[in-house]
Tab-separated table of C-alpha atoms and ligand atoms in Angstrom:
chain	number	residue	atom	x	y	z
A	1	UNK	CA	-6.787	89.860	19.972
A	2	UNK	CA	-8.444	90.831	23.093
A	3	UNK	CA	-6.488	91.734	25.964
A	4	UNK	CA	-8.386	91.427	29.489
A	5	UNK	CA	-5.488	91.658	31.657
A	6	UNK	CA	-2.310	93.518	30.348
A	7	UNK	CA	-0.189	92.571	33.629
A	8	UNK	CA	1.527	89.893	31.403
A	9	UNK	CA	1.863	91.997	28.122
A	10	UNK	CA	5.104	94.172	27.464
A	11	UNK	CA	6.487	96.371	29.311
A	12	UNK	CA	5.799	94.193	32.219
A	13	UNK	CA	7.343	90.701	32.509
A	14	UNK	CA	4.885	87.865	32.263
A	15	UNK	CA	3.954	85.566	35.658
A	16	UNK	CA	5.390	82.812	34.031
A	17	UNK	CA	8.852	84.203	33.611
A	18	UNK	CA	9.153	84.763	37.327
A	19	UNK	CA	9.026	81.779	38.877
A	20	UNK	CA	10.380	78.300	37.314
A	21	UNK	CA	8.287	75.473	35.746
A	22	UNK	CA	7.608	71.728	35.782
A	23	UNK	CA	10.575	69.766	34.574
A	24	UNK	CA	11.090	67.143	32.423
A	25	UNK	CA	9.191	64.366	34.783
A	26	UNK	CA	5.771	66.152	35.336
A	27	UNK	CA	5.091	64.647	31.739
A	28	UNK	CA	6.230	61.724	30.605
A	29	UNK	CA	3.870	61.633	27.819
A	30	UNK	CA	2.956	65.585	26.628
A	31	UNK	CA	-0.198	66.742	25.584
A	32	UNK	CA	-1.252	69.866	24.112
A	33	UNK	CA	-1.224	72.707	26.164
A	34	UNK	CA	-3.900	73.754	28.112
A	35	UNK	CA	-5.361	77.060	26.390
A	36	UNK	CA	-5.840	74.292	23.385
A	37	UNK	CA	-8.607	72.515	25.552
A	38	UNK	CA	-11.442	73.141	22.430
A	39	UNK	CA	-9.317	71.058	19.946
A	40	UNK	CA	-11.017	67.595	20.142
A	41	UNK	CA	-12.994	65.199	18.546
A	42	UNK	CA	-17.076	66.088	18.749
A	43	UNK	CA	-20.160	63.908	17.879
A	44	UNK	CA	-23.535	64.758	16.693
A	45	UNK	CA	-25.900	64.280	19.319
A	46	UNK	CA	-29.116	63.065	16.986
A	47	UNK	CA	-27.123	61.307	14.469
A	48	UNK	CA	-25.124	57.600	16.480
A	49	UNK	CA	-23.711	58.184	19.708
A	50	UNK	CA	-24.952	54.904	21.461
A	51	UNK	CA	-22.370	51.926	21.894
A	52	UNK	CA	-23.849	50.059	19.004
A	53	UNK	CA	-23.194	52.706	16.492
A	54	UNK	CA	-21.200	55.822	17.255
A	55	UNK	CA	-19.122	58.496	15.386
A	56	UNK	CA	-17.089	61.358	16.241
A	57	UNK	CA	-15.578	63.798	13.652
A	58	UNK	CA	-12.172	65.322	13.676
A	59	UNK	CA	-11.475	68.794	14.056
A	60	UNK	CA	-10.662	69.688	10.665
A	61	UNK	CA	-10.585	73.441	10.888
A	62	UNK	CA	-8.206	73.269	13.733
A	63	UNK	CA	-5.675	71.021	12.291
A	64	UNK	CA	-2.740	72.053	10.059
A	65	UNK	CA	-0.612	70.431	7.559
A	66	UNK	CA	-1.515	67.245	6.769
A	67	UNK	CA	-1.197	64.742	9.348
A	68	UNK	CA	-3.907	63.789	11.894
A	69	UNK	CA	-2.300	63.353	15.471
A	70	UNK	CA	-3.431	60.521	17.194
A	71	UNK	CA	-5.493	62.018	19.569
A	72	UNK	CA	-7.449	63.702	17.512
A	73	UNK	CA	-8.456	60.989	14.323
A	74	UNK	CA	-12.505	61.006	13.902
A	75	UNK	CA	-13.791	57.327	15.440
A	76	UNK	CA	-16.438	54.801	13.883
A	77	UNK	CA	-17.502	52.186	16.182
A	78	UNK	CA	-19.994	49.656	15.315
A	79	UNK	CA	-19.706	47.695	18.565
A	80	UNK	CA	-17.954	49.959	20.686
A	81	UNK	CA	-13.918	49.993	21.363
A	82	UNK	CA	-12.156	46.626	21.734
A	83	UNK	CA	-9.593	47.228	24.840
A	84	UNK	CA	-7.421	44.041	23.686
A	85	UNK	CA	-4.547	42.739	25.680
A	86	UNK	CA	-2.095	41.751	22.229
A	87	UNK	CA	-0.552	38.756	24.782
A	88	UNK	CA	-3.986	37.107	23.968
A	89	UNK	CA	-4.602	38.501	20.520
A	90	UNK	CA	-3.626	36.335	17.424
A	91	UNK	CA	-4.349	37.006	13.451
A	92	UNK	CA	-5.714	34.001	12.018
A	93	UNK	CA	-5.132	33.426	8.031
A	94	UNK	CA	-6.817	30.401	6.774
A	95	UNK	CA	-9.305	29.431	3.822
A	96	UNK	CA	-7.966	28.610	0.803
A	97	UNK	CA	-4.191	29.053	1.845
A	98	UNK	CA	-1.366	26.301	1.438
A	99	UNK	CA	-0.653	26.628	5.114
A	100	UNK	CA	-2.995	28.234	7.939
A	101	UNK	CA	-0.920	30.803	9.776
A	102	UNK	CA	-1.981	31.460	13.743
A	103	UNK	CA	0.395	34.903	14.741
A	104	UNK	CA	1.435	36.392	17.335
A	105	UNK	CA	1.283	40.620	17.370
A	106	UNK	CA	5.153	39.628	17.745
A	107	UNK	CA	5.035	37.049	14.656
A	108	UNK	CA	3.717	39.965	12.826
A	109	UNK	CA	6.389	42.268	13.236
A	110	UNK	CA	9.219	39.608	12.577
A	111	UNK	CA	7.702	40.497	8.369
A	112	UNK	CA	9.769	43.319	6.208
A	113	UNK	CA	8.086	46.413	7.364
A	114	UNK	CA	6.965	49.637	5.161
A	115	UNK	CA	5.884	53.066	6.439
A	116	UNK	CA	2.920	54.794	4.322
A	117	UNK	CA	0.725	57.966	4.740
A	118	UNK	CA	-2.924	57.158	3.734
A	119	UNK	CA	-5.887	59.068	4.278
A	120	UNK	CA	-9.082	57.303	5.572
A	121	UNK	CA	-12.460	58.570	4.698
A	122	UNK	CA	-15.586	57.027	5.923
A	123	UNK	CA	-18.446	56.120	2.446
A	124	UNK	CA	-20.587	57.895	4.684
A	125	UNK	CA	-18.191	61.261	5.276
A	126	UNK	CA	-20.840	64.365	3.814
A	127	UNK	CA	-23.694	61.716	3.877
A	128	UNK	CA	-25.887	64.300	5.864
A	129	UNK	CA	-25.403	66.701	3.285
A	130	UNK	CA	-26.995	64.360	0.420
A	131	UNK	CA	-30.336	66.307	0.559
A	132	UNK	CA	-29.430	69.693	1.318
A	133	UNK	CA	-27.143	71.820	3.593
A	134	UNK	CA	-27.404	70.930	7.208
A	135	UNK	CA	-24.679	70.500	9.801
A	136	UNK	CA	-22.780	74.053	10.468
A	137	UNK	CA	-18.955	72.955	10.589
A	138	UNK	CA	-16.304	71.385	7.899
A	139	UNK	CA	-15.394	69.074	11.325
A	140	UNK	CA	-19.138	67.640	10.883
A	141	UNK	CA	-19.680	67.798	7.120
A	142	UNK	CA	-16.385	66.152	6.226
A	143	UNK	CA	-14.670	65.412	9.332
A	144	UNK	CA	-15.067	61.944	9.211
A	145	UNK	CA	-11.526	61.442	7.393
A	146	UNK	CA	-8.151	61.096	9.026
A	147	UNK	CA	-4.599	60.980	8.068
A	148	UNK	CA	-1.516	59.773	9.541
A	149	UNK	CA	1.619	57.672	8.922
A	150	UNK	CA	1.007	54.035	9.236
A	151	UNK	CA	3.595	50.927	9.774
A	152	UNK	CA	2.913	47.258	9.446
A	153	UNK	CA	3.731	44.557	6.846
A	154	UNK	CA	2.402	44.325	3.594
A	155	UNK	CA	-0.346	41.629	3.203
A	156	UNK	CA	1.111	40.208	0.311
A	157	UNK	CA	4.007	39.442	2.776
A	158	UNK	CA	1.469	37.231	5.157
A	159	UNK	CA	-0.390	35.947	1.976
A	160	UNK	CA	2.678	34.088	0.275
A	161	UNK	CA	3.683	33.205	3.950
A	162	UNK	CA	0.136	30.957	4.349
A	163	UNK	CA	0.695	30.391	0.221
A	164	UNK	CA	-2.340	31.493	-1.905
A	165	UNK	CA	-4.200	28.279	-3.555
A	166	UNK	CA	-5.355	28.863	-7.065
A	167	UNK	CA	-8.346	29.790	-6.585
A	168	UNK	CA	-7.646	32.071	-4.260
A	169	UNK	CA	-9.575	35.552	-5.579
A	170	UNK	CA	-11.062	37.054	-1.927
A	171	UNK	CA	-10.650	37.918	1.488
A	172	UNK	CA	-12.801	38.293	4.455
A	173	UNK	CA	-11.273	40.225	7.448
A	174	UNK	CA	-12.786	40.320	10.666
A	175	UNK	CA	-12.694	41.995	13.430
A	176	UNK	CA	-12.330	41.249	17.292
A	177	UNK	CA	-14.805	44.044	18.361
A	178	UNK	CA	-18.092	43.060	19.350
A	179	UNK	CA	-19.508	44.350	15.509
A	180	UNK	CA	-17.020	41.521	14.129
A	181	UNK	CA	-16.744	43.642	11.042
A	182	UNK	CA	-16.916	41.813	8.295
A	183	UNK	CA	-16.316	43.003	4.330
A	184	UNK	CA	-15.119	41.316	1.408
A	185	UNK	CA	-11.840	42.425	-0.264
A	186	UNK	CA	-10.553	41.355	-3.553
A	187	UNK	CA	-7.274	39.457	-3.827
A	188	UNK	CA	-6.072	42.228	-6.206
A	189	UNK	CA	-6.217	44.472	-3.792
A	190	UNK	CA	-4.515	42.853	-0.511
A	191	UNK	CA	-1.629	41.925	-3.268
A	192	UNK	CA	-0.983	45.598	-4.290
A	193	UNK	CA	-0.571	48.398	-1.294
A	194	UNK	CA	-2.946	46.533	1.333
A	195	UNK	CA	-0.846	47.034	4.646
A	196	UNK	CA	-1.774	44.941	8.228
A	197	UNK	CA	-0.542	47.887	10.499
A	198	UNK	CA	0.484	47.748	14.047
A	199	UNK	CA	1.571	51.419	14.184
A	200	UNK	CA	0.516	55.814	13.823
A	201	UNK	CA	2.481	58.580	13.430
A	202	UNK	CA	5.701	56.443	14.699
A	203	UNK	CA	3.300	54.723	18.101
A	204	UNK	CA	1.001	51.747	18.573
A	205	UNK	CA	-2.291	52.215	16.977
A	206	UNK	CA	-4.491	53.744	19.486
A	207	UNK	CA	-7.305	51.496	21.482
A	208	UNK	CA	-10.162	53.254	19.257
A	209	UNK	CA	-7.943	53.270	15.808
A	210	UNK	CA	-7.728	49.392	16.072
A	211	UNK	CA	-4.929	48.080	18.627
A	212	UNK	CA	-3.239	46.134	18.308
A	213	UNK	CA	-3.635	45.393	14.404
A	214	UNK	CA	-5.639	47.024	11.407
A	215	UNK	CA	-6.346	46.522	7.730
A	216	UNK	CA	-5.242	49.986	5.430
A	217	UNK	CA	-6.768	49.879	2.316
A	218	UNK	CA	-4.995	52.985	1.009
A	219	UNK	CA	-7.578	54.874	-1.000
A	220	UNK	CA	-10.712	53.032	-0.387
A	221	UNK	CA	-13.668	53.644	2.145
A	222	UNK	CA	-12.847	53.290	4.971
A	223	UNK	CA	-15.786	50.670	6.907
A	224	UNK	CA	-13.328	48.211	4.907
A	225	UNK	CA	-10.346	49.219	7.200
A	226	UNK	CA	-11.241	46.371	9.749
A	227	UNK	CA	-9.793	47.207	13.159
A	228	UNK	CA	-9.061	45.221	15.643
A	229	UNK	CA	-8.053	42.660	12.896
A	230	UNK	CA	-8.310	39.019	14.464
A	231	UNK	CA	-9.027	36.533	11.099
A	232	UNK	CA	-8.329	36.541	7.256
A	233	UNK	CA	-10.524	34.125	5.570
A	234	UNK	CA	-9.514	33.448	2.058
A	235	UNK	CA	-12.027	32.748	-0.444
A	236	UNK	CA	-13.168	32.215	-4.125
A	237	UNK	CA	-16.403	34.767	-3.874
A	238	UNK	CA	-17.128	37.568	-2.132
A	239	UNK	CA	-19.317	36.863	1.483
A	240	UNK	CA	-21.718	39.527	0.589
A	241	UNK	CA	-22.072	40.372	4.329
A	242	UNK	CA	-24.456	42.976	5.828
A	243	UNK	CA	-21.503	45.863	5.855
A	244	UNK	CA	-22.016	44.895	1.646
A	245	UNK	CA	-25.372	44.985	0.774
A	246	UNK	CA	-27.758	46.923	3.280
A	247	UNK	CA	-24.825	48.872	4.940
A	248	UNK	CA	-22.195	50.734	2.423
A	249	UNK	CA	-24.346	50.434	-1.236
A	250	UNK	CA	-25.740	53.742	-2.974
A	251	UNK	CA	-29.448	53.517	-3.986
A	252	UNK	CA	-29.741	54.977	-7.463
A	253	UNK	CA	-32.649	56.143	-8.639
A	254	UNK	CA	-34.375	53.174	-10.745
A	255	UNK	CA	-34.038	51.636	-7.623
A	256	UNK	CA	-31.086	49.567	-8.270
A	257	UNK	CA	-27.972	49.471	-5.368
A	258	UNK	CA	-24.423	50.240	-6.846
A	259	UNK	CA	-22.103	47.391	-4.757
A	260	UNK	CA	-18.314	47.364	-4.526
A	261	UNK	CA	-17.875	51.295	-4.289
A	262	UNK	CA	-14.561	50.440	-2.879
A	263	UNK	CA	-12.504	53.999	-4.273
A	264	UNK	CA	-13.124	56.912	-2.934
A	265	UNK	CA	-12.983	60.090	-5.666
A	266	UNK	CA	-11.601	63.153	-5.439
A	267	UNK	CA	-12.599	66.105	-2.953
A	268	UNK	CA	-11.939	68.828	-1.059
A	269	UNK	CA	-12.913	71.138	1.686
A	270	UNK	CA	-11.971	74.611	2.430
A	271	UNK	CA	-11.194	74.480	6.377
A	272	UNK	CA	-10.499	78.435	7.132
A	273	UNK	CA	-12.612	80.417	6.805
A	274	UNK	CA	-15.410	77.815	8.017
A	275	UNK	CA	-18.701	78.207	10.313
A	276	UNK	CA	-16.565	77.143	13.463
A	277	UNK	CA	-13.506	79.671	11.991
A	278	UNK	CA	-14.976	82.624	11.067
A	279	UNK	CA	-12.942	85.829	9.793
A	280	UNK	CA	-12.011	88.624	12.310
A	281	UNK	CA	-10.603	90.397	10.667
A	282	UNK	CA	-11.206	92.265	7.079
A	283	UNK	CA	-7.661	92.287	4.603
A	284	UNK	CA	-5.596	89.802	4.104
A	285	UNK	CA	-7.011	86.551	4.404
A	286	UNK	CA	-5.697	83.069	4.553
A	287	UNK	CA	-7.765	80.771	3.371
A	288	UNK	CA	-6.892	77.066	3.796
A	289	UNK	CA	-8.592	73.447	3.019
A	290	UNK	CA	-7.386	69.713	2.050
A	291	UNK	CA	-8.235	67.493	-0.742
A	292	UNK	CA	-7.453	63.924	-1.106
A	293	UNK	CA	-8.431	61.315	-4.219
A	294	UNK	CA	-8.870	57.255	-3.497
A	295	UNK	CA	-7.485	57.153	-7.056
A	296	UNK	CA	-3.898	58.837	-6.319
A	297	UNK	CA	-2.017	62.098	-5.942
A	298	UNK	CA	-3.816	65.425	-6.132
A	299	UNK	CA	-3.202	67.593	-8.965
A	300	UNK	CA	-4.819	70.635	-8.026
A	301	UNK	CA	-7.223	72.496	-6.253
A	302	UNK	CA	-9.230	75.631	-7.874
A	303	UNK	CA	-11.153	77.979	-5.620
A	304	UNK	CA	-13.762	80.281	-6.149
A	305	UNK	CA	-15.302	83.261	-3.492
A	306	UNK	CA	-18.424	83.766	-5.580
A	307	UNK	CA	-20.106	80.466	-5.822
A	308	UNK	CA	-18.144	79.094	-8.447
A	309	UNK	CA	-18.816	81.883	-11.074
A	310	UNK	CA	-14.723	82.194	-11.208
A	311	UNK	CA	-11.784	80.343	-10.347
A	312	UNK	CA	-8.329	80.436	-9.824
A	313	UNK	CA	-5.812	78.096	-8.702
A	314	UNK	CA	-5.204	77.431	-5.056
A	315	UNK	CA	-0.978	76.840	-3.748
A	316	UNK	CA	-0.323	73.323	-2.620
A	317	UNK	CA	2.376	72.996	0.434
A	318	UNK	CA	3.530	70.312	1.772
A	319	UNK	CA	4.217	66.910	0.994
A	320	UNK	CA	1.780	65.860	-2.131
A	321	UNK	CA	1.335	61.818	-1.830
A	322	UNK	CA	-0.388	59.755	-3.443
A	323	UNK	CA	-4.041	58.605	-1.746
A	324	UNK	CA	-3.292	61.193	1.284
A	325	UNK	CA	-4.592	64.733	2.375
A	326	UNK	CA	-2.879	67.398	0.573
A	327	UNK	CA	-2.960	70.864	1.972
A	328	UNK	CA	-4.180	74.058	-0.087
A	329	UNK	CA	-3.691	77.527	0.464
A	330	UNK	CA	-5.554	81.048	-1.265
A	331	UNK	CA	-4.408	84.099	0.206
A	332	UNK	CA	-6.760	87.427	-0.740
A	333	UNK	CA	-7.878	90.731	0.518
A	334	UNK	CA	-11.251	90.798	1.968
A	335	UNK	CA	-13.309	94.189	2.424
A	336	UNK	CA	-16.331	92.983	3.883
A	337	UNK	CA	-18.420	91.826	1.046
A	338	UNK	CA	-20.764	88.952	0.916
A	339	UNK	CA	-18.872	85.653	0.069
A	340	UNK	CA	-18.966	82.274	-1.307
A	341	UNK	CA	-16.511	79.934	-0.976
A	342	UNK	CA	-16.077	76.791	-2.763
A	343	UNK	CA	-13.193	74.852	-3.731
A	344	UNK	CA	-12.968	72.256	-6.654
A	345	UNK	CA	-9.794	69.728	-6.386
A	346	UNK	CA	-8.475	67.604	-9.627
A	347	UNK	CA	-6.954	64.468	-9.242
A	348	UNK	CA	-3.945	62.704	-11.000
A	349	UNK	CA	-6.606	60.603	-13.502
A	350	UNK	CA	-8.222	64.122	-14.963
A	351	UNK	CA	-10.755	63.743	-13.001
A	352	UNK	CA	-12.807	67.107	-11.319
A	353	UNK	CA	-14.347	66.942	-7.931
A	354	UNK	CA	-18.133	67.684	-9.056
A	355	UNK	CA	-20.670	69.829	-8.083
A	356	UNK	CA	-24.148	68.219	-5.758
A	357	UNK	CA	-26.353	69.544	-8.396
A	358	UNK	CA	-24.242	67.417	-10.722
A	359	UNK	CA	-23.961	64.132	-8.448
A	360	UNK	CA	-27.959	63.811	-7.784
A	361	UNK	CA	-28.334	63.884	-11.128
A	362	UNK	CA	-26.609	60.999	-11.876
A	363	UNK	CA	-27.143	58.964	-8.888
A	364	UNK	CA	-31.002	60.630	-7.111
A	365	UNK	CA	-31.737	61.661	-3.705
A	366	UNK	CA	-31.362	57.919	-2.289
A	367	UNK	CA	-27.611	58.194	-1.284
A	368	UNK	CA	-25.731	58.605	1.339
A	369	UNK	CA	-22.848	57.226	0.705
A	370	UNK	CA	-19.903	58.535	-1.389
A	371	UNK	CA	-20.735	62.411	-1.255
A	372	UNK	CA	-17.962	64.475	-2.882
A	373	UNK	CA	-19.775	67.269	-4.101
A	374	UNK	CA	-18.342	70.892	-4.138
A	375	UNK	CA	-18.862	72.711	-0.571
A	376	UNK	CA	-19.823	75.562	-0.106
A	377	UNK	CA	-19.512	78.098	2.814
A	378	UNK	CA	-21.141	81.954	3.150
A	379	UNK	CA	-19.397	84.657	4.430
A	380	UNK	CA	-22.109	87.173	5.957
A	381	UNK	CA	-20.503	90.969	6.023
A	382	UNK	CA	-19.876	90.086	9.973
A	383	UNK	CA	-17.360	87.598	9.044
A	384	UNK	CA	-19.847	84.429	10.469
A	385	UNK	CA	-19.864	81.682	8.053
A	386	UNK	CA	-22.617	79.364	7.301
A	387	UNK	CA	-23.053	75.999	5.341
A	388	UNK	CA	-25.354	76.913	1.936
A	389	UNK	CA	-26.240	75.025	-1.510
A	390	UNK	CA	-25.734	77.626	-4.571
A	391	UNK	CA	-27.798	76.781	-7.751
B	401	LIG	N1	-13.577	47.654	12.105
B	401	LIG	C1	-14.211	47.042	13.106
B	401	LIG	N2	-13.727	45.869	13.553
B	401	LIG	N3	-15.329	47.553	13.673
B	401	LIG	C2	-15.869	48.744	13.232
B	401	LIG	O1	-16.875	49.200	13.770
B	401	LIG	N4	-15.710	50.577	11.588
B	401	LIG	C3	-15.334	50.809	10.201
B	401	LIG	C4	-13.827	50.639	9.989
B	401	LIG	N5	-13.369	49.419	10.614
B	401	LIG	C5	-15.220	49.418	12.156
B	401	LIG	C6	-14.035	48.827	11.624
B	401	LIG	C7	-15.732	52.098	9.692
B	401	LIG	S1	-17.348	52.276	9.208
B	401	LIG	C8	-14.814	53.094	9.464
B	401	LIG	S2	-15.246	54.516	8.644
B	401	LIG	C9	-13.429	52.987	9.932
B	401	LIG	O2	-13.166	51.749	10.561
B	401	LIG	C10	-13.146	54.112	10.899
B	401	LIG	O3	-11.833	54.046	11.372
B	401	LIG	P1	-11.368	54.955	12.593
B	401	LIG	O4	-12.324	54.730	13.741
B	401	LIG	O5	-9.973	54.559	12.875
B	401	LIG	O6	-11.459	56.377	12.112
């Protein structure tokens, strides 16, 4: 580490143990400390940063564990941020229901409550990388995907509250934002783990996150997590609305559009080393990355330093859940050499993250959405790491 001024180093004793500090008052609600000013969210300038469509991407390689804080969560807007007042917010369920409910953020919370960690990816999360490498960060090539702890009530709960007719088989939620997101979910769905959630990490959803109420679709994209959730229509078809047909469907190559990609599959990312975490220092190396599956609990993660040529398992730590980010860890000895790293995660179906080369064969150079294809990241001799494609 560099030291430009030694005056607070040993022997001497630092400035800040000479004199007292702020007490308990000067923050009622903490923040990080100040020397930590660099960890935050970050956009793209080029790519949708006007009020009609914007995105910012979480800071992947500066997060540990496996929970997002709130602060810190990447943000997709299609209208901008709703700032709603929840005294004049209400969550309409109506369509083909027994009994129309009109509630309250108050009504809501009167339901049995559950507590779940999900992970969120966007469909579109990697989607600049479909046609080669490009952006020169893990927080812009797959930090749009968050994870936290969320509370609410199950929707099943609200659904035999309003009673389900027979034909009851899908649901449109909307949003209050100025984008009044729109998507159509299938009743199978909201009756398993589909959760209308009031809180994060243990506090009200944040303004930009969805306040006061969201739809969590544990393990699906995320465009279908409608925030700001002010109306559940319930149906017999699916809407086929525009976030279902232009927006959120994969051109494949005959020309045809895959629809309903609702899971998202397995994948990974190796966080440190990274192009915005390079390595300092040569010997023993941590290396670090998460992997999540839409289709359940990760069952391993391999990693490779020389383009995927060999192998060998990665250490999992932490909390392994099913449909959330699980943390990996590969320590190894570096001397200076030339690397590159990839990592490959499993999930709890068999299935293998695969590589691009493999994925644009099967579904052409038309996609954006739905990119899980195996990173990779090179390690110049300086320790500076860029974003490559290996053969
Ligand atoms: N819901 C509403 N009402 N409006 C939106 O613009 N964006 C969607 C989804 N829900 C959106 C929305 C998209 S595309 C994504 S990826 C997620 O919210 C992003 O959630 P986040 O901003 O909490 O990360």
């Amino acid at each position: 580490a560099e030291t430009p001024d030694a005056k607070n180093l040993p022997p001497n004793v630092p400035e800040w143990s000479q004199a007292l500090g702020e007490g308990v008052v000067s923050r009622p609600y903490g923040r990080p400390s100040k020397f930590e000013a660099d960890v935050i969210r970050r956009d793209v300038e080029w790519l949708t940063a006007s009020r009609q469509s914007s995105v910012s991407f979480t800071p992947l390689h500066q997060l540990e564990g496996i929970i997002t804080p709130n602060g810190l969560g990447f943000e997709r807007h299609h209208g901008g941020i709703a700032e709603i007042d929840p005294a004049e917010h209400r969550l309409m369920i109506h369509g083909l229901v027994e009994k129309p409910l009109m509630l309250t953020l108050e009504d809501v919370k009167r339901f049995p409550r559950v507590n779940r960690i999900a992970f969120l990816e966007c469909a579109a999360n990697s989607g600049m990388e479909w046609k080669g490498a490009q952006l020169n960060g893990c927080q812009f090539t797959h930090g749009m995907v968050h994870c936290v702890m969320y509370t609410g009530v199950p929707l099943r709960r609200l659904l035999e509250e309003a009673g389900l007719k027979t034909n009851a088989k899908w649901l449109l939620p909307e949003g209050a934002d100025a984008a009044a997101m729109t998507r159509s979910v299938p009743i199978e769905k909201a009756l398993d783990d589909a959760i209308v959630a009031y809180a994060m990490n243990g506090e009200a959803l944040y303004p930009e996150h969805g306040y006061p109420l969201r739809l969590v679709l544990p393990g699906w994209q995320g465009n279908m997590w409608v925030k700001w959730l002010r109306r559940i229509k319930v149906g017999d078809e699916p809407w086929h609305t525009r976030e279902e047909t232009s927006k959120y469907t994969a051109l494949m190559p005959d020309g045809q559009a895959r629809r309903f990609t609702w899971a998202m599959d397995a994948k990974s990312v190796i966080t440190n080393p990274s192009p915005q975490a390079p390595i300092h220092h040569k010997g023993f190396t941590v290396l670090s990355g998460l992997a999540w599956s839409g289709r359940g609990t990760i069952k391993g993660v391999d990693v490779s330093l020389d383009g995927g040529r060999n192998w060998r398992a990665a250490r999992l730590d932490g909390p392994v859940l099913d449909k959330a980010l699980t943390r990996f860890y590969y320590e190894f000895d570096w001397n200076g050499d030339p690397l590159l790293l990839q990592s490959r995660a499993l999930d709890e179906t068999g299935y293998v993250q695969p590589t691009k080369a493999a994925l644009r064969q099967h579904r052409g150079l038309n996609s954006i959405y739905h990119n899980n294809g195996i990173q990779t990241w090179h390690v110049l001799p300086n320790g500076e790491i860029e974003n490559v494609e290996v053969a």
